[in-house]
Coordinates of C-alpha atoms and ligand atoms in Angstrom, one line a residue:
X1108 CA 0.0 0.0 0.0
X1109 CA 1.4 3.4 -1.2
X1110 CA 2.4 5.7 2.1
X1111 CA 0.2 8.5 2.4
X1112 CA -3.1 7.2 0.7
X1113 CA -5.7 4.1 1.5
X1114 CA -8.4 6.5 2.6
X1115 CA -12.0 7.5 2.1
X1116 CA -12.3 11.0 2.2
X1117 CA -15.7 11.8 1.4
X1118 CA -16.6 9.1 3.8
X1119 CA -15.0 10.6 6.6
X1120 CA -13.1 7.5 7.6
X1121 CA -9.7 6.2 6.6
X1122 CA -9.6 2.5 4.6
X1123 CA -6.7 1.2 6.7
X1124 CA -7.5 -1.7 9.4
X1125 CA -9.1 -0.6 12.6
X1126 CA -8.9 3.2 12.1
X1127 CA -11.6 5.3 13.5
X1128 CA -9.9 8.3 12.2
X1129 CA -12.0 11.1 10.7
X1130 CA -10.4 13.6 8.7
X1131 CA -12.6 16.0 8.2
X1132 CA -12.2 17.3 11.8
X1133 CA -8.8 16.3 11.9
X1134 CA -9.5 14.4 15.4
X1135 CA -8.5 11.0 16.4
X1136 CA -11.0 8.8 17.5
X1137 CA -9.0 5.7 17.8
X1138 CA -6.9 3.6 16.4
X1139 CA -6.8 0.4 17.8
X1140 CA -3.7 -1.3 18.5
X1141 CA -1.4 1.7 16.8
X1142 CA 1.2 2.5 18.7
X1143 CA 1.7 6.7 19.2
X1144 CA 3.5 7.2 16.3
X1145 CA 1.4 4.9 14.2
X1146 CA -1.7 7.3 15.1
X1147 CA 0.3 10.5 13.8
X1148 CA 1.5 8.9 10.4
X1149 CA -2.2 7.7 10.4
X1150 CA -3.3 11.2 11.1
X1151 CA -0.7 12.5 8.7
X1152 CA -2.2 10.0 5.9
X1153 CA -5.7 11.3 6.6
X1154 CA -4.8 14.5 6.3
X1155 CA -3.0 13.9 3.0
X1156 CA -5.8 12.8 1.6
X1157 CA -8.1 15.9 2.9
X1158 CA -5.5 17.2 1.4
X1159 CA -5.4 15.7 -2.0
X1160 CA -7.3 17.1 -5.8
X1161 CA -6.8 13.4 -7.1
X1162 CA -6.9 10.4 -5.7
X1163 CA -7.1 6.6 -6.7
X1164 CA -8.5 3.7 -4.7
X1165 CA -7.8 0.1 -5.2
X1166 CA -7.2 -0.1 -8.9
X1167 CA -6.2 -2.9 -10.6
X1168 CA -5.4 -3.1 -14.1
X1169 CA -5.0 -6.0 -16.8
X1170 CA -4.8 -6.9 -20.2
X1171 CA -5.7 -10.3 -21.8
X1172 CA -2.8 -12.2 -23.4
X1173 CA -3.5 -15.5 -24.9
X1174 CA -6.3 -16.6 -22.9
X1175 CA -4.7 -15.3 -19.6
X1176 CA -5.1 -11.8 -17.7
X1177 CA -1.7 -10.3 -17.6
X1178 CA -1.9 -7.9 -14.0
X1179 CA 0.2 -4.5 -14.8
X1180 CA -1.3 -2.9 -11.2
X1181 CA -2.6 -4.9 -8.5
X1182 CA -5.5 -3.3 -5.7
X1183 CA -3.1 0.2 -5.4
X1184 CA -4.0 3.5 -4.3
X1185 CA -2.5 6.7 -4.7
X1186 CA -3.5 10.7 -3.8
X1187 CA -1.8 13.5 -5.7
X1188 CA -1.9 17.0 -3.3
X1189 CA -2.8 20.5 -5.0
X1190 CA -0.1 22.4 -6.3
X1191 CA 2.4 19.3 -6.5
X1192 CA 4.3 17.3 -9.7
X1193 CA 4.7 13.8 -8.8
X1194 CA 7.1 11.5 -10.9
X1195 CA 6.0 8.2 -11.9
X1196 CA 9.0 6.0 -12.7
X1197 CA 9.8 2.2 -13.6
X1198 CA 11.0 0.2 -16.0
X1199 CA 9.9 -0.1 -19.4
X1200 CA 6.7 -2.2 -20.1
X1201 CA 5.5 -2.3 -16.4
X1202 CA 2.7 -0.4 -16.7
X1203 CA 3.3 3.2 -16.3
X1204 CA 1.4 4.7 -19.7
X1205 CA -1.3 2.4 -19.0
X1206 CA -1.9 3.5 -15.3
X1207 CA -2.1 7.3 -16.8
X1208 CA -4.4 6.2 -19.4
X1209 CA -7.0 4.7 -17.1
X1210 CA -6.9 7.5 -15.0
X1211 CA -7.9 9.3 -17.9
X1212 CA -10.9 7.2 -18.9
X1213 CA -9.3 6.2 -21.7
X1214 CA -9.1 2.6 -20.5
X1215 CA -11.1 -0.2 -18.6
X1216 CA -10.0 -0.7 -14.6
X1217 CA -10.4 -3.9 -13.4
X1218 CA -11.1 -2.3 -9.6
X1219 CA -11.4 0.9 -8.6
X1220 CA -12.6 4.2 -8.3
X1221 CA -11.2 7.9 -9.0
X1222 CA -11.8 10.5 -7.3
X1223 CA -11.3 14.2 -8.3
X1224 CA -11.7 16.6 -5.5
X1225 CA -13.8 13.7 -3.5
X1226 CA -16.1 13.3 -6.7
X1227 CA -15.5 9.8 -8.4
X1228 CA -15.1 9.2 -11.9
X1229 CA -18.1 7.3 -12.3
X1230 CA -20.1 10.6 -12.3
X1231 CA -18.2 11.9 -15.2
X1232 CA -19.0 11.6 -18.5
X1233 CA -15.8 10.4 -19.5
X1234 CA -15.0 13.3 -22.1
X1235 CA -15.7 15.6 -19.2
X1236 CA -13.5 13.8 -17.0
X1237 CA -11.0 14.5 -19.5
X1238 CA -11.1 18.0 -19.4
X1239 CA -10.2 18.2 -16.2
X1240 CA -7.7 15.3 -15.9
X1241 CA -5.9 15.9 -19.2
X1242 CA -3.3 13.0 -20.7
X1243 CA -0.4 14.8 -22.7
X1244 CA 1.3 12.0 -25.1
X1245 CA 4.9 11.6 -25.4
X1246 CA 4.8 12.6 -28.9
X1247 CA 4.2 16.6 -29.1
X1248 CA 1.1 15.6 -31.2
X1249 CA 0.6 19.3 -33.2
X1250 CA -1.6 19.6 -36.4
X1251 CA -0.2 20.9 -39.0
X1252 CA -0.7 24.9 -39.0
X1253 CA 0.6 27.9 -36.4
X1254 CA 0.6 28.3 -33.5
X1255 CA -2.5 29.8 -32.7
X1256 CA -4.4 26.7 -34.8
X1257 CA -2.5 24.2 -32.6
X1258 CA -3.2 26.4 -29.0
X1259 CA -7.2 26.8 -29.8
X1260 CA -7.5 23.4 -31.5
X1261 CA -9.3 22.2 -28.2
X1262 CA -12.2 24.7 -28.8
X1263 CA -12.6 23.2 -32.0
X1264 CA -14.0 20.0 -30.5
X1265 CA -17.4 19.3 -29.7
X1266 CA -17.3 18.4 -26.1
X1267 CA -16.0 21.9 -25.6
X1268 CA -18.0 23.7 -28.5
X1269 CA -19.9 26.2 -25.7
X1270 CA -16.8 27.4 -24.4
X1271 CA -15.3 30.6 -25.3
X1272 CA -11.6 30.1 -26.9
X1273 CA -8.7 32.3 -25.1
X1274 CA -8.1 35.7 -27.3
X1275 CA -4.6 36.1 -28.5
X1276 CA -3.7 38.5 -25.6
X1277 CA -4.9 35.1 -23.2
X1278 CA -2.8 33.0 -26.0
X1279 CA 0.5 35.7 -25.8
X1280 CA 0.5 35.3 -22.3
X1281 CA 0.8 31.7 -22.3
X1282 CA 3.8 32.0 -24.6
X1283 CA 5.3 34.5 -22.7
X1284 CA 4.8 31.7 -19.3
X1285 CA 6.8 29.3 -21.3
X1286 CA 9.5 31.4 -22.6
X1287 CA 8.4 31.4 -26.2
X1288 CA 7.5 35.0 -27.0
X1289 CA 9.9 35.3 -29.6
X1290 CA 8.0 31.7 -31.2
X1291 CA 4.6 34.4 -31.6
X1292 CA 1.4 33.0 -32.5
X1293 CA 1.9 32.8 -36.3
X1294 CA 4.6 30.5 -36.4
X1295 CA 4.2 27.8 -38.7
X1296 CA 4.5 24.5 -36.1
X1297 CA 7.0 22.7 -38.9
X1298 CA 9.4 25.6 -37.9
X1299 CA 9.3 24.6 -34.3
X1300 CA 12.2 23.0 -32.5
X1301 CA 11.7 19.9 -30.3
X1302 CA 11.9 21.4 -27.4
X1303 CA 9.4 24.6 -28.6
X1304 CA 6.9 21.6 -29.6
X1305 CA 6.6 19.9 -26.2
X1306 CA 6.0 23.2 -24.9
X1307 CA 3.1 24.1 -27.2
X1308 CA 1.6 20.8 -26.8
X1309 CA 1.8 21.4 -23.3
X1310 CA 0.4 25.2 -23.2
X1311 CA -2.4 23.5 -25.2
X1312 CA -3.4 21.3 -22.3
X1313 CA -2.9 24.5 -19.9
X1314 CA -5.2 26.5 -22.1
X1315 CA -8.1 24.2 -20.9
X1316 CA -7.3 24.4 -17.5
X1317 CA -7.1 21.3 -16.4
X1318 CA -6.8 20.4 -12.6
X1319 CA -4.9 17.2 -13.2
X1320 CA -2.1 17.5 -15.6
X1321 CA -1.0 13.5 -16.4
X1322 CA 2.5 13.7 -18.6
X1323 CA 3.8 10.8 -20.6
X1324 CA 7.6 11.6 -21.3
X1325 CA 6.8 14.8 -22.7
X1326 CA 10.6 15.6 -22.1
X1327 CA 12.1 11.7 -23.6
X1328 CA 13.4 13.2 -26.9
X1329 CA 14.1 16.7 -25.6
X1330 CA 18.1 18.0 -25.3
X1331 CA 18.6 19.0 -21.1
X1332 CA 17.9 22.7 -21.1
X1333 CA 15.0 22.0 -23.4
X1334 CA 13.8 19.1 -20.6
X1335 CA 14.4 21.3 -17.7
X1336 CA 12.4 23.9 -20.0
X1337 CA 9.4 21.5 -19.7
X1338 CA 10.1 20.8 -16.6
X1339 CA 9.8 24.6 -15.1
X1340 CA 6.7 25.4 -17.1
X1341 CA 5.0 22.6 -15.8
X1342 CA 6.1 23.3 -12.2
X1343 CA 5.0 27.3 -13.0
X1344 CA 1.2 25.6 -13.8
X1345 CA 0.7 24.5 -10.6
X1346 CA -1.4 26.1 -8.0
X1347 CA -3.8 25.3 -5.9
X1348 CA -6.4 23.6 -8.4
X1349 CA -4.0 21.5 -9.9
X1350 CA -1.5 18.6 -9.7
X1351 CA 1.1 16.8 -12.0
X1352 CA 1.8 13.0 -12.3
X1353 CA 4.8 12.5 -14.9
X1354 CA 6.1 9.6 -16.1
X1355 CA 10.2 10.5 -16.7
X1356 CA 13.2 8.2 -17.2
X1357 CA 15.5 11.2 -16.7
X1358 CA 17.5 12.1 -13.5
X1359 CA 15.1 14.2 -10.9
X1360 CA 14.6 17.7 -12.2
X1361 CA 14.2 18.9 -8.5
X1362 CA 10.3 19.9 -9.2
X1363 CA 8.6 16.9 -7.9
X1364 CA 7.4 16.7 -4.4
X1365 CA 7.7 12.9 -4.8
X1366 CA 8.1 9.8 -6.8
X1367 CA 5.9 6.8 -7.5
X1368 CA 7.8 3.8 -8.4
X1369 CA 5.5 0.8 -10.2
X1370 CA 7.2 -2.6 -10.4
X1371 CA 5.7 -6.1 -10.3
X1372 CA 2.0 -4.3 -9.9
X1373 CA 2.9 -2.9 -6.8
X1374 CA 3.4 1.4 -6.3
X1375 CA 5.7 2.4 -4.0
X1376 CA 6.3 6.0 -2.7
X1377 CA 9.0 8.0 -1.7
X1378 CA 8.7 11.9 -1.1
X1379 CA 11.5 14.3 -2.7
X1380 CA 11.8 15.7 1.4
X1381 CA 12.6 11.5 2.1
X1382 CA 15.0 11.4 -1.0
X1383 CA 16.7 14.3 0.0
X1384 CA 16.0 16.0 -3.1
X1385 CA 15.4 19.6 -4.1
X1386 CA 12.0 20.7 -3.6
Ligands
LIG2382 N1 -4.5 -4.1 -24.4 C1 -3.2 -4.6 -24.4 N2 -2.9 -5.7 -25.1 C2 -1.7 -6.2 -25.0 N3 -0.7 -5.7 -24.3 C3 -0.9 -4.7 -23.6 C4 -2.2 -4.0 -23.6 N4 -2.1 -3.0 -22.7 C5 -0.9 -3.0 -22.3 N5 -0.2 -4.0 -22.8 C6 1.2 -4.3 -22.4 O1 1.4 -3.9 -21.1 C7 2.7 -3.5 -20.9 C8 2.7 -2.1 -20.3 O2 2.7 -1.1 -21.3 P1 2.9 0.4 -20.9 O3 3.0 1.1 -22.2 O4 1.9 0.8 -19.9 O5 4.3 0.3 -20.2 P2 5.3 1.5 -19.7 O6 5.7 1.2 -18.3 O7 4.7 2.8 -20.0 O8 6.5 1.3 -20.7 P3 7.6 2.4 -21.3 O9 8.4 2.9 -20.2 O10 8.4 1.5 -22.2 O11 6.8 3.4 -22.1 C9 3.4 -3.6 -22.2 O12 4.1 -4.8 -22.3 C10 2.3 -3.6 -23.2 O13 2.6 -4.2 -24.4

């Protein structure tokens, strides 16, 4: 079980064995048998989850592969605060694109709910669900056109069809954010670095102000300064109405609060504080 998470927040009453905590008044009942300092990680965990914009409760996810279920994540859960990037690292094939595609809806669980600010997934339509917890591939995935085509391209969909696209004053300042002023909204996408790219396909999911920003190696193919680029704006996004989980298989960039490890369908945790890392 991943530190810091197997709660019920909207019940009032933490998932883990024998707690009576409830942490919406931040009070502890009981805990029975927990020794003093198993109470205040208990309380801490509660709190955590009070705490948390996203959360994830005993999912499990397979795939079918010649007759037999192939398990990539088995019963986990996981809470991702306001305001914080979280790194989701492992190695390659154990799971990690397909844990950030079912939190986006965009594939079956075999267990589990999601919860966005308390609310759980199955209230969503699942297109709405996606505005708000927004998947950015690995591949910078622009249309052919400018700038401006590839930032209001969103508005062009029917699921957001009532909304009013961002003027190019709103669109500037989003380029000035990411250090791309000089790129201007006219640019012809083909013209764009690598590095510019990313962060275009990344000020495209900003535009729609998403709370949950889910990354899939936007940064793999990117030179370091371009990487740390990504890294900054992303980090510059958060507030606190949103949170990051990024899947990276570069060395820590210092903006995650903590990393999620997945190997053998099991999520471990370790906070940057824990790791000693830059915050
Ligand atoms: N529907 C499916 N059918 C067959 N195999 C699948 C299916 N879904 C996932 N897989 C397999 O599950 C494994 C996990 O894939 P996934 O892309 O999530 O891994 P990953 O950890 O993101 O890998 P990488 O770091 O290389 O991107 C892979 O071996 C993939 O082929």
């Amino acid at each position: 079980m991943v530190v810091g998470i197997a709660l019920r927040l909207h019940h009032g009453q933490c998932l883990r064995q024998s707690c009576r905590h409830d942490p919406h008044n931040l009070r502890l009942h009981q805990c029975i048998g927990f020794s003093a300092r198993s109470r205040a990680r208990c309380l801490d965990r509660c709190y955590h989850v009070r705490m948390s914009l996203f959360h994830a409760e005993h999912i499990t996810l397979s795939y079918r592969c010649g007759g037999e279920a192939v398990t990539l994540l088995h019963d986990e859960s996981f809470a991702l605060e306001a305001g914080s990037v979280y790194d989701l690292v492992g190695p390659s094939g154990v799971g990690k694109s397909t844990l950030l595609r079912a939190c986006a809806l965009m594939m079956e669980r075999d267990t589990g709910e999601l919860y966005l600010d308390g609310h759980p997934s199955s209230g969503f339509q699942p297109a709405a669900w996606r505005r708000e917890v927004c998947l950015v591939p690995q591949q910078a995935s622009l249309v052919a056109g400018t700038v401006r085509d590839n930032l209001v391209l969103p508005w062009k969909l029917k699921v957001n069809a009532e909304m009013r696209s961002p003027s190019d004053d709103e669109l500037a300042c989003l380029l000035e954010a990411a250090d791309l002023s000089e790129v201007g909204l006219a640019r012809d996408v083909s013209r764009l670095s690598g590095g510019q790219a990313a962060r275009v396909a990344l000020l495209r999911a900003f535009a729609t102000r998403p709370h949950v920003l889910l990354l899939d190696e936007v940064d793999a193919a990117l030179d370091d300064d371009s990487a740390l680029a990504v890294g900054r704006l992303v980090h510059s996004f958060m507030n606190a109405r949103t949170t990051c989980l990024r899947i990276r298989h570069r060395a820590s960039d210092g903006f995650a609060s903590g990393t999620f490890a997945l190997s053998d369908g099991v999520l471990s945790f370790a906070s940057a504080a824990e790791d000693g890392a830059i915050l």
